[in-house]
Amino acid sequence: MGELRFDGRVAIITGAGAGLGRAYALELSRRGAAVVVNDLGGSISGEGSSRAADEVVDEIRSNGGRAIADFGSVTDQNAMNEMAARVVSEFGRIDILVANAGIIRDRTFAKMGAADFEDVVDVHLMGTVRTVRAVWPTMVGQGGGRIIVTTSGSGLFGGFGQSNYAAAKMGIIGFMNVLKVEGAKSSIKVNAIGPMALTRMSADAMPEALAKRSHPNHVAAALVYLASDEGPNGVILNAGGGLYSSSRIVDSVGITVADENISAETVRDRWEEIANTSGERGWKNMSDYSRYLVEKIMSVS
Ligand code: NAI
């Protein structure tokens, strides 16, 4: 159980010009990785652009690390493809992708315009999809890779005023759940980080006492583990303020009924049994779940 090192490895981190992405870039570089700092450098809600990525690259280089900046937007498939091609020509490979870029436009659903919903989904969910699409063939060709996508407690549990963001963050979990299966034969592992840290994105939402305890470095430690050779596959690792936990989607034992004439009233009357949380289990993947379903359904007649 030695030190987790990344010498000779190449990592792309989207949204790495600030906040958590910056912390991930610095830590992966400190452990030997060549790092691609992608960031278009916009505002918290996604307007404008800046050279923020350059500053992180300068910081990494001044510490003796290898890094390049990329200013492409995750909303642009061509920009993501060009970034991946440039990384391969510069460094020869792509070992790690951290899909981290994000924006927020919080409002209750009743007041949220369609554009604010769609833009947030476009950056988080489709931005993750585009970046993965850009690196996937290289990882398959290499016979391995590590992808870390970014979820949020807001999606996992429901955050007021964030229906756009939460929908994207749970869509990302569905995406991960399939890639963890499809990538396995190429030794590509796909995991999700559920971070909590004081950044410009969270500054307004976080109580001061919690903010003081919530350094991005806590999250970077979890991220580095997921990016390593020893990391798991298909997990959600929550990290923030020094608390580390793993969320999973579970299923109650429920009831099984063979009678196809079962009534809505029976479902109502047995709701407590259906929803009973004792004995809840998670499933490794859809095949496991399907196997269980067949066995369970066939067990009653
Ligand atoms: P941040 O606002 O400090 O960093 C996000 C970065 O993404 C910014 O530098 C921004 O320029 C970049 N970005 C935005 N749109 C982009 C685009 N189209 N293309 C390329 N880069 C783009 O926010 P923070 O907190 O570091 O967030 C990082 C990730 O962690 C996000 O996905 C966020 O949703 C997630 N997260 C953060 C939490 C927290 O407590 N800070 C809680 C839960 C999730």
mmCIF file of C-alpha atoms and ligand atoms in Angstrom:
data_model
loop_
_atom_site.group_PDB
_atom_site.id
_atom_site.type_symbol
_atom_site.label_atom_id
_atom_site.label_comp_id
_atom_site.label_asym_id
_atom_site.label_seq_id
_atom_site.Cartn_x
_atom_site.Cartn_y
_atom_site.Cartn_z
ATOM 1 C CA MET A 1 0.000 0.000 0.000
ATOM 2 C CA GLY A 2 2.507 2.588 -1.190
ATOM 3 C CA GLU A 3 2.055 6.197 -2.172
ATOM 4 C CA LEU A 4 -0.410 6.810 -5.023
ATOM 5 C CA ARG A 5 1.787 8.123 -7.853
ATOM 6 C CA PHE A 6 0.910 9.296 -11.365
ATOM 7 C CA ASP A 7 4.345 9.564 -13.000
ATOM 8 C CA GLY A 8 4.010 9.272 -16.767
ATOM 9 C CA ARG A 9 0.219 9.678 -16.527
ATOM 10 C CA VAL A 10 -1.763 12.382 -18.276
ATOM 11 C CA ALA A 11 -4.868 13.934 -16.718
ATOM 12 C CA ILE A 12 -7.440 16.286 -18.252
ATOM 13 C CA ILE A 13 -9.479 18.270 -15.745
ATOM 14 C CA THR A 14 -12.345 20.422 -16.998
ATOM 15 C CA GLY A 15 -13.162 23.587 -15.074
ATOM 16 C CA ALA A 16 -9.707 23.502 -13.470
ATOM 17 C CA GLY A 17 -9.106 27.263 -13.553
ATOM 18 C CA ALA A 18 -10.709 27.679 -10.120
ATOM 19 C CA GLY A 19 -12.150 25.937 -7.073
ATOM 20 C CA LEU A 20 -12.149 22.166 -6.923
ATOM 21 C CA GLY A 21 -10.733 21.610 -10.408
ATOM 22 C CA ARG A 22 -7.704 23.708 -9.525
ATOM 23 C CA ALA A 23 -7.158 21.667 -6.332
ATOM 24 C CA TYR A 24 -7.407 18.412 -8.325
ATOM 25 C CA ALA A 25 -4.907 19.713 -10.920
ATOM 26 C CA LEU A 26 -2.382 20.768 -8.282
ATOM 27 C CA GLU A 27 -2.631 17.490 -6.370
ATOM 28 C CA LEU A 28 -2.409 15.225 -9.434
ATOM 29 C CA SER A 29 0.589 17.250 -10.624
ATOM 30 C CA ARG A 30 2.262 17.028 -7.207
ATOM 31 C CA ARG A 31 1.955 13.246 -7.563
ATOM 32 C CA GLY A 32 3.647 13.204 -10.964
ATOM 33 C CA ALA A 33 0.867 13.568 -13.565
ATOM 34 C CA ALA A 34 1.078 15.875 -16.573
ATOM 35 C CA VAL A 35 -2.045 17.977 -16.312
ATOM 36 C CA VAL A 36 -4.343 19.643 -18.836
ATOM 37 C CA VAL A 37 -6.056 22.584 -17.186
ATOM 38 C CA ASN A 38 -9.255 23.120 -19.169
ATOM 39 C CA ASP A 39 -11.367 26.150 -18.356
ATOM 40 C CA LEU A 40 -13.102 28.790 -20.405
ATOM 41 C CA GLY A 41 -12.965 31.014 -17.345
ATOM 42 C CA GLY A 42 -16.531 32.300 -17.248
ATOM 43 C CA SER A 43 -18.643 33.602 -14.382
ATOM 44 C CA ILE A 44 -20.392 31.364 -11.888
ATOM 45 C CA SER A 45 -23.489 31.403 -14.116
ATOM 46 C CA GLY A 46 -21.478 30.787 -17.286
ATOM 47 C CA GLU A 47 -21.098 34.256 -18.824
ATOM 48 C CA GLY A 48 -17.880 35.623 -20.335
ATOM 49 C CA SER A 49 -14.408 34.075 -20.450
ATOM 50 C CA SER A 50 -10.956 34.633 -18.985
ATOM 51 C CA ARG A 51 -7.406 33.217 -18.924
ATOM 52 C CA ALA A 52 -7.877 31.639 -15.442
ATOM 53 C CA ALA A 53 -6.455 28.336 -16.717
ATOM 54 C CA ASP A 54 -3.128 30.059 -17.475
ATOM 55 C CA GLU A 55 -2.682 30.990 -13.816
ATOM 56 C CA VAL A 56 -3.102 27.399 -12.680
ATOM 57 C CA VAL A 57 -0.669 26.235 -15.369
ATOM 58 C CA ASP A 58 1.872 28.850 -14.202
ATOM 59 C CA GLU A 59 1.447 27.655 -10.623
ATOM 60 C CA ILE A 60 2.022 24.016 -11.615
ATOM 61 C CA ARG A 61 5.068 24.887 -13.737
ATOM 62 C CA SER A 62 6.567 27.005 -10.971
ATOM 63 C CA ASN A 63 6.303 23.923 -8.725
ATOM 64 C CA GLY A 64 8.230 21.940 -11.365
ATOM 65 C CA GLY A 65 5.204 20.142 -12.860
ATOM 66 C CA ARG A 66 4.076 19.668 -16.476
ATOM 67 C CA ALA A 67 0.855 21.370 -17.532
ATOM 68 C CA ILE A 68 -0.898 22.973 -20.477
ATOM 69 C CA ALA A 69 -3.943 25.217 -20.559
ATOM 70 C CA ASP A 70 -7.010 24.630 -22.703
ATOM 71 C CA PHE A 71 -9.710 27.264 -23.070
ATOM 72 C CA GLY A 72 -12.323 25.168 -24.896
ATOM 73 C CA SER A 73 -15.876 25.052 -23.600
ATOM 74 C CA VAL A 74 -17.383 21.708 -22.607
ATOM 75 C CA THR A 75 -20.472 22.885 -24.497
ATOM 76 C CA ASP A 76 -18.559 22.550 -27.796
ATOM 77 C CA GLN A 77 -17.889 19.012 -29.065
ATOM 78 C CA ASN A 78 -15.310 20.213 -31.623
ATOM 79 C CA ALA A 79 -13.403 22.068 -28.912
ATOM 80 C CA MET A 80 -13.348 18.917 -26.760
ATOM 81 C CA ASN A 81 -12.204 16.777 -29.707
ATOM 82 C CA GLU A 82 -9.457 19.296 -30.512
ATOM 83 C CA MET A 83 -8.353 19.317 -26.886
ATOM 84 C CA ALA A 84 -8.119 15.516 -26.813
ATOM 85 C CA ALA A 85 -6.157 15.471 -30.089
ATOM 86 C CA ARG A 86 -3.770 18.156 -28.809
ATOM 87 C CA VAL A 87 -3.202 16.256 -25.561
ATOM 88 C CA VAL A 88 -2.373 13.051 -27.445
ATOM 89 C CA SER A 89 0.044 14.894 -29.753
ATOM 90 C CA GLU A 90 1.679 16.722 -26.821
ATOM 91 C CA PHE A 91 1.783 13.958 -24.187
ATOM 92 C CA GLY A 92 1.088 10.762 -26.187
ATOM 93 C CA ARG A 93 -1.828 9.502 -24.084
ATOM 94 C CA ILE A 94 -4.846 10.335 -21.895
ATOM 95 C CA ASP A 95 -5.074 8.358 -18.653
ATOM 96 C CA ILE A 96 -7.455 10.377 -16.533
ATOM 97 C CA LEU A 97 -10.437 12.596 -17.259
ATOM 98 C CA VAL A 98 -12.067 14.587 -14.485
ATOM 99 C CA ALA A 99 -15.365 16.054 -15.759
ATOM 100 C CA ASN A 100 -15.718 18.863 -13.254
ATOM 101 C CA ALA A 101 -16.744 22.034 -15.136
ATOM 102 C CA GLY A 102 -19.964 23.562 -13.914
ATOM 103 C CA ILE A 103 -22.231 26.580 -13.593
ATOM 104 C CA ILE A 104 -25.297 27.346 -11.490
ATOM 105 C CA ARG A 105 -28.462 29.322 -12.161
ATOM 106 C CA ASP A 106 -30.612 28.739 -9.104
ATOM 107 C CA ARG A 107 -34.327 29.536 -9.092
ATOM 108 C CA THR A 108 -37.440 27.650 -8.047
ATOM 109 C CA PHE A 109 -38.829 25.600 -10.916
ATOM 110 C CA ALA A 110 -41.913 27.846 -11.148
ATOM 111 C CA LYS A 111 -39.670 30.836 -11.909
ATOM 112 C CA MET A 112 -37.008 29.120 -13.985
ATOM 113 C CA GLY A 113 -36.869 29.941 -17.674
ATOM 114 C CA ALA A 114 -36.254 27.168 -20.191
ATOM 115 C CA ALA A 115 -32.834 28.581 -21.124
ATOM 116 C CA ASP A 116 -31.588 28.485 -17.526
ATOM 117 C CA PHE A 117 -32.658 24.856 -17.277
ATOM 118 C CA GLU A 118 -31.175 23.841 -20.610
ATOM 119 C CA ASP A 119 -27.879 25.734 -20.216
ATOM 120 C CA VAL A 120 -27.154 24.135 -16.840
ATOM 121 C CA VAL A 121 -27.940 20.659 -18.202
ATOM 122 C CA ASP A 122 -25.822 21.464 -21.261
ATOM 123 C CA VAL A 123 -22.721 22.340 -19.220
ATOM 124 C CA HIS A 124 -22.957 19.631 -16.538
ATOM 125 C CA LEU A 125 -24.558 16.626 -18.214
ATOM 126 C CA MET A 126 -23.872 17.163 -21.916
ATOM 127 C CA GLY A 127 -20.493 18.744 -21.081
ATOM 128 C CA THR A 128 -19.557 15.527 -19.300
ATOM 129 C CA VAL A 129 -20.858 13.443 -22.204
ATOM 130 C CA ARG A 130 -18.920 15.510 -24.786
ATOM 131 C CA THR A 131 -15.658 15.339 -22.881
ATOM 132 C CA VAL A 132 -15.981 11.602 -22.324
ATOM 133 C CA ARG A 133 -16.841 11.154 -26.013
ATOM 134 C CA ALA A 134 -13.643 13.012 -26.922
ATOM 135 C CA VAL A 135 -11.322 10.823 -24.792
ATOM 136 C CA TRP A 136 -13.089 7.448 -24.927
ATOM 137 C CA PRO A 137 -11.502 6.122 -28.160
ATOM 138 C CA THR A 138 -8.022 6.982 -26.853
ATOM 139 C CA MET A 139 -8.688 5.192 -23.550
ATOM 140 C CA VAL A 140 -10.118 2.149 -25.345
ATOM 141 C CA GLY A 141 -7.069 2.126 -27.657
ATOM 142 C CA GLN A 142 -4.711 2.290 -24.687
ATOM 143 C CA GLY A 143 -6.602 -0.477 -22.892
ATOM 144 C CA GLY A 144 -7.352 1.601 -19.830
ATOM 145 C CA GLY A 145 -8.346 4.865 -18.263
ATOM 146 C CA ARG A 146 -9.969 6.519 -15.297
ATOM 147 C CA ILE A 147 -12.952 8.845 -15.595
ATOM 148 C CA ILE A 148 -14.332 10.797 -12.681
ATOM 149 C CA VAL A 149 -17.651 12.548 -13.161
ATOM 150 C CA THR A 150 -19.117 15.045 -10.721
ATOM 151 C CA THR A 151 -22.441 14.663 -8.950
ATOM 152 C CA SER A 152 -23.945 16.600 -6.047
ATOM 153 C CA GLY A 153 -26.030 16.112 -2.922
ATOM 154 C CA SER A 154 -28.485 18.453 -4.615
ATOM 155 C CA GLY A 155 -29.248 15.792 -7.213
ATOM 156 C CA LEU A 156 -28.872 12.808 -4.903
ATOM 157 C CA PHE A 157 -31.208 14.165 -2.230
ATOM 158 C CA GLY A 158 -32.978 17.249 -3.682
ATOM 159 C CA GLY A 159 -31.716 20.824 -3.340
ATOM 160 C CA PHE A 160 -34.309 23.622 -3.256
ATOM 161 C CA GLY A 161 -34.036 25.960 -6.257
ATOM 162 C CA GLN A 162 -31.771 23.618 -8.215
ATOM 163 C CA SER A 163 -34.069 21.485 -10.387
ATOM 164 C CA ASN A 164 -31.865 22.203 -13.440
ATOM 165 C CA TYR A 165 -28.612 21.381 -11.645
ATOM 166 C CA ALA A 166 -30.049 18.365 -9.798
ATOM 167 C CA ALA A 167 -31.458 16.869 -13.009
ATOM 168 C CA ALA A 168 -28.026 17.193 -14.627
ATOM 169 C CA LYS A 169 -26.164 15.799 -11.626
ATOM 170 C CA MET A 170 -28.384 12.689 -11.467
ATOM 171 C CA GLY A 171 -28.282 12.287 -15.243
ATOM 172 C CA ILE A 172 -24.524 12.056 -14.803
ATOM 173 C CA ILE A 173 -25.032 9.126 -12.381
ATOM 174 C CA GLY A 174 -27.107 7.254 -14.975
ATOM 175 C CA PHE A 175 -24.372 7.932 -17.538
ATOM 176 C CA MET A 176 -21.712 6.604 -15.137
ATOM 177 C CA ASN A 177 -23.774 3.505 -14.346
ATOM 178 C CA VAL A 178 -23.714 2.468 -17.997
ATOM 179 C CA LEU A 179 -20.097 3.451 -18.724
ATOM 180 C CA LYS A 180 -18.847 1.466 -15.714
ATOM 181 C CA VAL A 181 -20.261 -1.626 -17.454
ATOM 182 C CA GLU A 182 -19.338 -0.755 -21.049
ATOM 183 C CA GLY A 183 -15.811 0.384 -20.121
ATOM 184 C CA ALA A 184 -14.950 -2.694 -18.044
ATOM 185 C CA LYS A 185 -13.627 -4.789 -20.928
ATOM 186 C CA SER A 186 -11.186 -1.979 -21.797
ATOM 187 C CA SER A 187 -10.180 -1.537 -18.125
ATOM 188 C CA ILE A 188 -11.790 1.890 -18.050
ATOM 189 C CA LYS A 189 -13.131 2.687 -14.604
ATOM 190 C CA VAL A 190 -15.771 5.366 -14.152
ATOM 191 C CA ASN A 191 -16.650 6.825 -10.762
ATOM 192 C CA ALA A 192 -18.469 9.866 -9.398
ATOM 193 C CA ILE A 193 -17.293 12.356 -6.833
ATOM 194 C CA GLY A 194 -19.882 14.162 -4.727
ATOM 195 C CA PRO A 195 -17.893 17.138 -3.431
ATOM 196 C CA MET A 196 -18.464 19.755 -0.803
ATOM 197 C CA ALA A 197 -15.956 22.597 -0.504
ATOM 198 C CA LEU A 198 -15.779 26.320 -0.125
ATOM 199 C CA THR A 199 -15.485 27.714 -3.652
ATOM 200 C CA ARG A 200 -17.063 30.681 -5.390
ATOM 201 C CA MET A 201 -19.931 28.358 -6.406
ATOM 202 C CA SER A 202 -20.807 27.324 -2.855
ATOM 203 C CA ALA A 203 -19.780 30.494 -0.970
ATOM 204 C CA ASP A 204 -23.314 31.931 -0.743
ATOM 205 C CA ALA A 205 -24.940 28.646 0.261
ATOM 206 C CA MET A 206 -22.543 27.527 2.987
ATOM 207 C CA PRO A 207 -22.786 28.508 6.675
ATOM 208 C CA GLU A 208 -19.573 30.208 7.851
ATOM 209 C CA ALA A 209 -18.627 27.521 10.372
ATOM 210 C CA LEU A 210 -18.904 24.820 7.712
ATOM 211 C CA ALA A 211 -17.094 26.955 5.142
ATOM 212 C CA LYS A 212 -14.055 27.170 7.433
ATOM 213 C CA ARG A 213 -13.850 23.374 7.577
ATOM 214 C CA SER A 214 -14.516 22.750 3.863
ATOM 215 C CA HIS A 215 -11.208 23.033 2.054
ATOM 216 C CA PRO A 216 -11.001 21.724 -1.538
ATOM 217 C CA ASN A 217 -8.007 19.599 -0.442
ATOM 218 C CA HIS A 218 -10.349 17.259 1.445
ATOM 219 C CA VAL A 219 -12.103 16.559 -1.851
ATOM 220 C CA ALA A 220 -8.846 16.310 -3.816
ATOM 221 C CA ALA A 221 -7.733 13.396 -1.592
ATOM 222 C CA ALA A 222 -10.853 11.428 -2.585
ATOM 223 C CA LEU A 223 -10.491 12.411 -6.240
ATOM 224 C CA VAL A 224 -6.891 11.204 -6.374
ATOM 225 C CA TYR A 225 -7.904 7.819 -4.962
ATOM 226 C CA LEU A 226 -10.619 7.452 -7.652
ATOM 227 C CA ALA A 227 -8.109 8.442 -10.350
ATOM 228 C CA SER A 228 -5.535 5.885 -9.178
ATOM 229 C CA ASP A 229 -4.922 2.333 -10.366
ATOM 230 C CA GLU A 230 -6.269 1.124 -7.042
ATOM 231 C CA GLY A 231 -9.578 2.989 -7.324
ATOM 232 C CA PRO A 232 -12.967 1.196 -7.432
ATOM 233 C CA ASN A 233 -15.428 1.174 -10.369
ATOM 234 C CA GLY A 234 -18.891 2.705 -10.490
ATOM 235 C CA VAL A 235 -19.083 4.222 -7.024
ATOM 236 C CA ILE A 236 -20.297 7.580 -5.749
ATOM 237 C CA LEU A 237 -17.736 8.924 -3.282
ATOM 238 C CA ASN A 238 -18.926 11.924 -1.279
ATOM 239 C CA ALA A 239 -16.174 14.060 0.198
ATOM 240 C CA GLY A 240 -16.223 17.373 1.987
ATOM 241 C CA GLY A 241 -15.136 18.980 5.225
ATOM 242 C CA GLY A 242 -13.251 15.809 6.134
ATOM 243 C CA LEU A 243 -16.357 13.577 5.876
ATOM 244 C CA TYR A 244 -16.057 10.702 3.384
ATOM 245 C CA SER A 245 -19.004 8.462 2.521
ATOM 246 C CA SER A 246 -20.411 6.502 -0.397
ATOM 247 C CA SER A 247 -23.979 6.921 -1.650
ATOM 248 C CA ARG A 248 -25.745 4.203 -3.574
ATOM 249 C CA ILE A 249 -29.155 3.645 -5.046
ATOM 250 C CA VAL A 250 -30.996 0.974 -3.085
ATOM 251 C CA ASP A 251 -34.144 -1.048 -3.497
ATOM 252 C CA SER A 252 -36.558 -2.151 -0.794
ATOM 253 C CA VAL A 253 -37.471 -5.835 -0.403
ATOM 254 C CA GLY A 254 -41.060 -4.899 -1.232
ATOM 255 C CA ILE A 255 -43.819 -7.373 -2.021
ATOM 256 C CA THR A 256 -44.360 -9.794 -4.903
ATOM 257 C CA VAL A 257 -47.834 -10.582 -6.185
ATOM 258 C CA ALA A 258 -48.720 -13.013 -8.977
ATOM 259 C CA ASP A 259 -52.367 -11.939 -9.453
ATOM 260 C CA GLU A 260 -52.531 -9.619 -12.495
ATOM 261 C CA ASN A 261 -55.906 -8.354 -11.294
ATOM 262 C CA ILE A 262 -54.273 -6.711 -8.291
ATOM 263 C CA SER A 263 -56.025 -3.405 -7.542
ATOM 264 C CA ALA A 264 -54.707 0.074 -6.806
ATOM 265 C CA GLU A 265 -56.323 -0.292 -3.386
ATOM 266 C CA THR A 266 -54.116 -3.301 -2.633
ATOM 267 C CA VAL A 267 -51.029 -1.250 -3.551
ATOM 268 C CA ARG A 268 -52.316 1.520 -1.255
ATOM 269 C CA ASP A 269 -53.072 -0.878 1.588
ATOM 270 C CA ARG A 270 -49.649 -2.533 1.335
ATOM 271 C CA TRP A 271 -47.650 0.669 0.743
ATOM 272 C CA GLU A 272 -45.938 0.450 4.166
ATOM 273 C CA GLU A 273 -44.654 -3.031 3.280
ATOM 274 C CA ILE A 274 -43.565 -1.921 -0.222
ATOM 275 C CA ALA A 275 -41.637 1.059 1.112
ATOM 276 C CA ASN A 276 -40.204 -0.606 4.227
ATOM 277 C CA THR A 277 -36.511 0.290 4.307
ATOM 278 C CA SER A 278 -35.240 -2.663 6.338
ATOM 279 C CA GLY A 279 -33.243 -5.030 4.157
ATOM 280 C CA GLU A 280 -32.626 -2.520 1.337
ATOM 281 C CA ARG A 281 -30.019 -3.588 -1.192
ATOM 282 C CA GLY A 282 -28.109 -2.047 -4.074
ATOM 283 C CA TRP A 283 -27.319 -3.761 -7.358
ATOM 284 C CA LYS A 284 -23.957 -3.944 -9.090
ATOM 285 C CA ASN A 285 -25.503 -3.217 -12.490
ATOM 286 C CA MET A 286 -28.700 -3.672 -14.521
ATOM 287 C CA SER A 287 -27.910 -7.332 -15.351
ATOM 288 C CA ASP A 288 -27.682 -8.139 -11.654
ATOM 289 C CA TYR A 289 -30.929 -6.293 -11.052
ATOM 290 C CA SER A 290 -32.682 -8.095 -13.928
ATOM 291 C CA ARG A 291 -31.504 -11.480 -12.634
ATOM 292 C CA TYR A 292 -32.934 -10.631 -9.228
ATOM 293 C CA LEU A 293 -36.229 -9.438 -10.743
ATOM 294 C CA VAL A 294 -36.728 -12.670 -12.682
ATOM 295 C CA GLU A 295 -35.946 -14.806 -9.629
ATOM 296 C CA LYS A 296 -38.234 -12.787 -7.361
ATOM 297 C CA ILE A 297 -41.158 -12.622 -9.799
ATOM 298 C CA MET A 298 -40.932 -16.319 -10.612
ATOM 299 C CA SER A 299 -40.889 -17.216 -6.906
ATOM 300 C CA VAL A 300 -44.623 -16.592 -6.533
ATOM 301 C CA SER A 301 -47.469 -18.252 -8.395
HETATM 302 P P1 NAI B 1 -16.179 26.867 -9.516
HETATM 303 O O1 NAI B 1 -17.182 27.831 -10.055
HETATM 304 O O2 NAI B 1 -15.128 27.367 -8.600
HETATM 305 O O3 NAI B 1 -15.453 26.083 -10.695
HETATM 306 C C1 NAI B 1 -16.124 25.667 -11.852
HETATM 307 C C2 NAI B 1 -15.207 25.940 -13.025
HETATM 308 O O4 NAI B 1 -15.832 25.422 -14.214
HETATM 309 C C3 NAI B 1 -14.989 27.442 -13.253
HETATM 310 O O5 NAI B 1 -13.601 27.741 -13.249
HETATM 311 C C4 NAI B 1 -15.641 27.702 -14.607
HETATM 312 O O6 NAI B 1 -14.968 28.694 -15.392
HETATM 313 C C5 NAI B 1 -15.547 26.336 -15.259
HETATM 314 N N1 NAI B 1 -16.524 26.198 -16.343
HETATM 315 C C6 NAI B 1 -17.829 26.580 -16.326
HETATM 316 N N2 NAI B 1 -18.394 26.352 -17.510
HETATM 317 C C7 NAI B 1 -17.431 25.801 -18.312
HETATM 318 C C8 NAI B 1 -17.414 25.357 -19.655
HETATM 319 N N3 NAI B 1 -18.514 25.432 -20.430
HETATM 320 N N4 NAI B 1 -16.254 24.842 -20.148
HETATM 321 C C9 NAI B 1 -15.138 24.776 -19.386
HETATM 322 N N5 NAI B 1 -15.100 25.209 -18.104
HETATM 323 C C10 NAI B 1 -16.234 25.710 -17.572
HETATM 324 O O7 NAI B 1 -17.037 25.699 -8.791
HETATM 325 P P2 NAI B 1 -16.569 24.427 -7.936
HETATM 326 O O8 NAI B 1 -17.263 24.505 -6.638
HETATM 327 O O9 NAI B 1 -15.116 24.235 -7.989
HETATM 328 O O10 NAI B 1 -17.316 23.252 -8.756
HETATM 329 C C11 NAI B 1 -16.661 22.190 -9.406
HETATM 330 C C12 NAI B 1 -17.650 21.065 -9.627
HETATM 331 O O11 NAI B 1 -18.071 20.524 -8.358
HETATM 332 C C13 NAI B 1 -18.929 21.485 -10.346
HETATM 333 O O12 NAI B 1 -19.331 20.455 -11.236
HETATM 334 C C14 NAI B 1 -19.924 21.619 -9.220
HETATM 335 O O13 NAI B 1 -21.247 21.456 -9.661
HETATM 336 C C15 NAI B 1 -19.475 20.499 -8.298
HETATM 337 N N6 NAI B 1 -19.931 20.634 -6.922
HETATM 338 C C16 NAI B 1 -19.366 21.562 -6.090
HETATM 339 C C17 NAI B 1 -19.783 21.635 -4.779
HETATM 340 C C18 NAI B 1 -19.142 22.562 -3.807
HETATM 341 O O14 NAI B 1 -19.437 22.459 -2.580
HETATM 342 N N7 NAI B 1 -18.255 23.459 -4.229
HETATM 343 C C19 NAI B 1 -20.891 20.807 -4.267
HETATM 344 C C20 NAI B 1 -21.372 19.828 -5.208
HETATM 345 C C21 NAI B 1 -20.898 19.775 -6.492
#
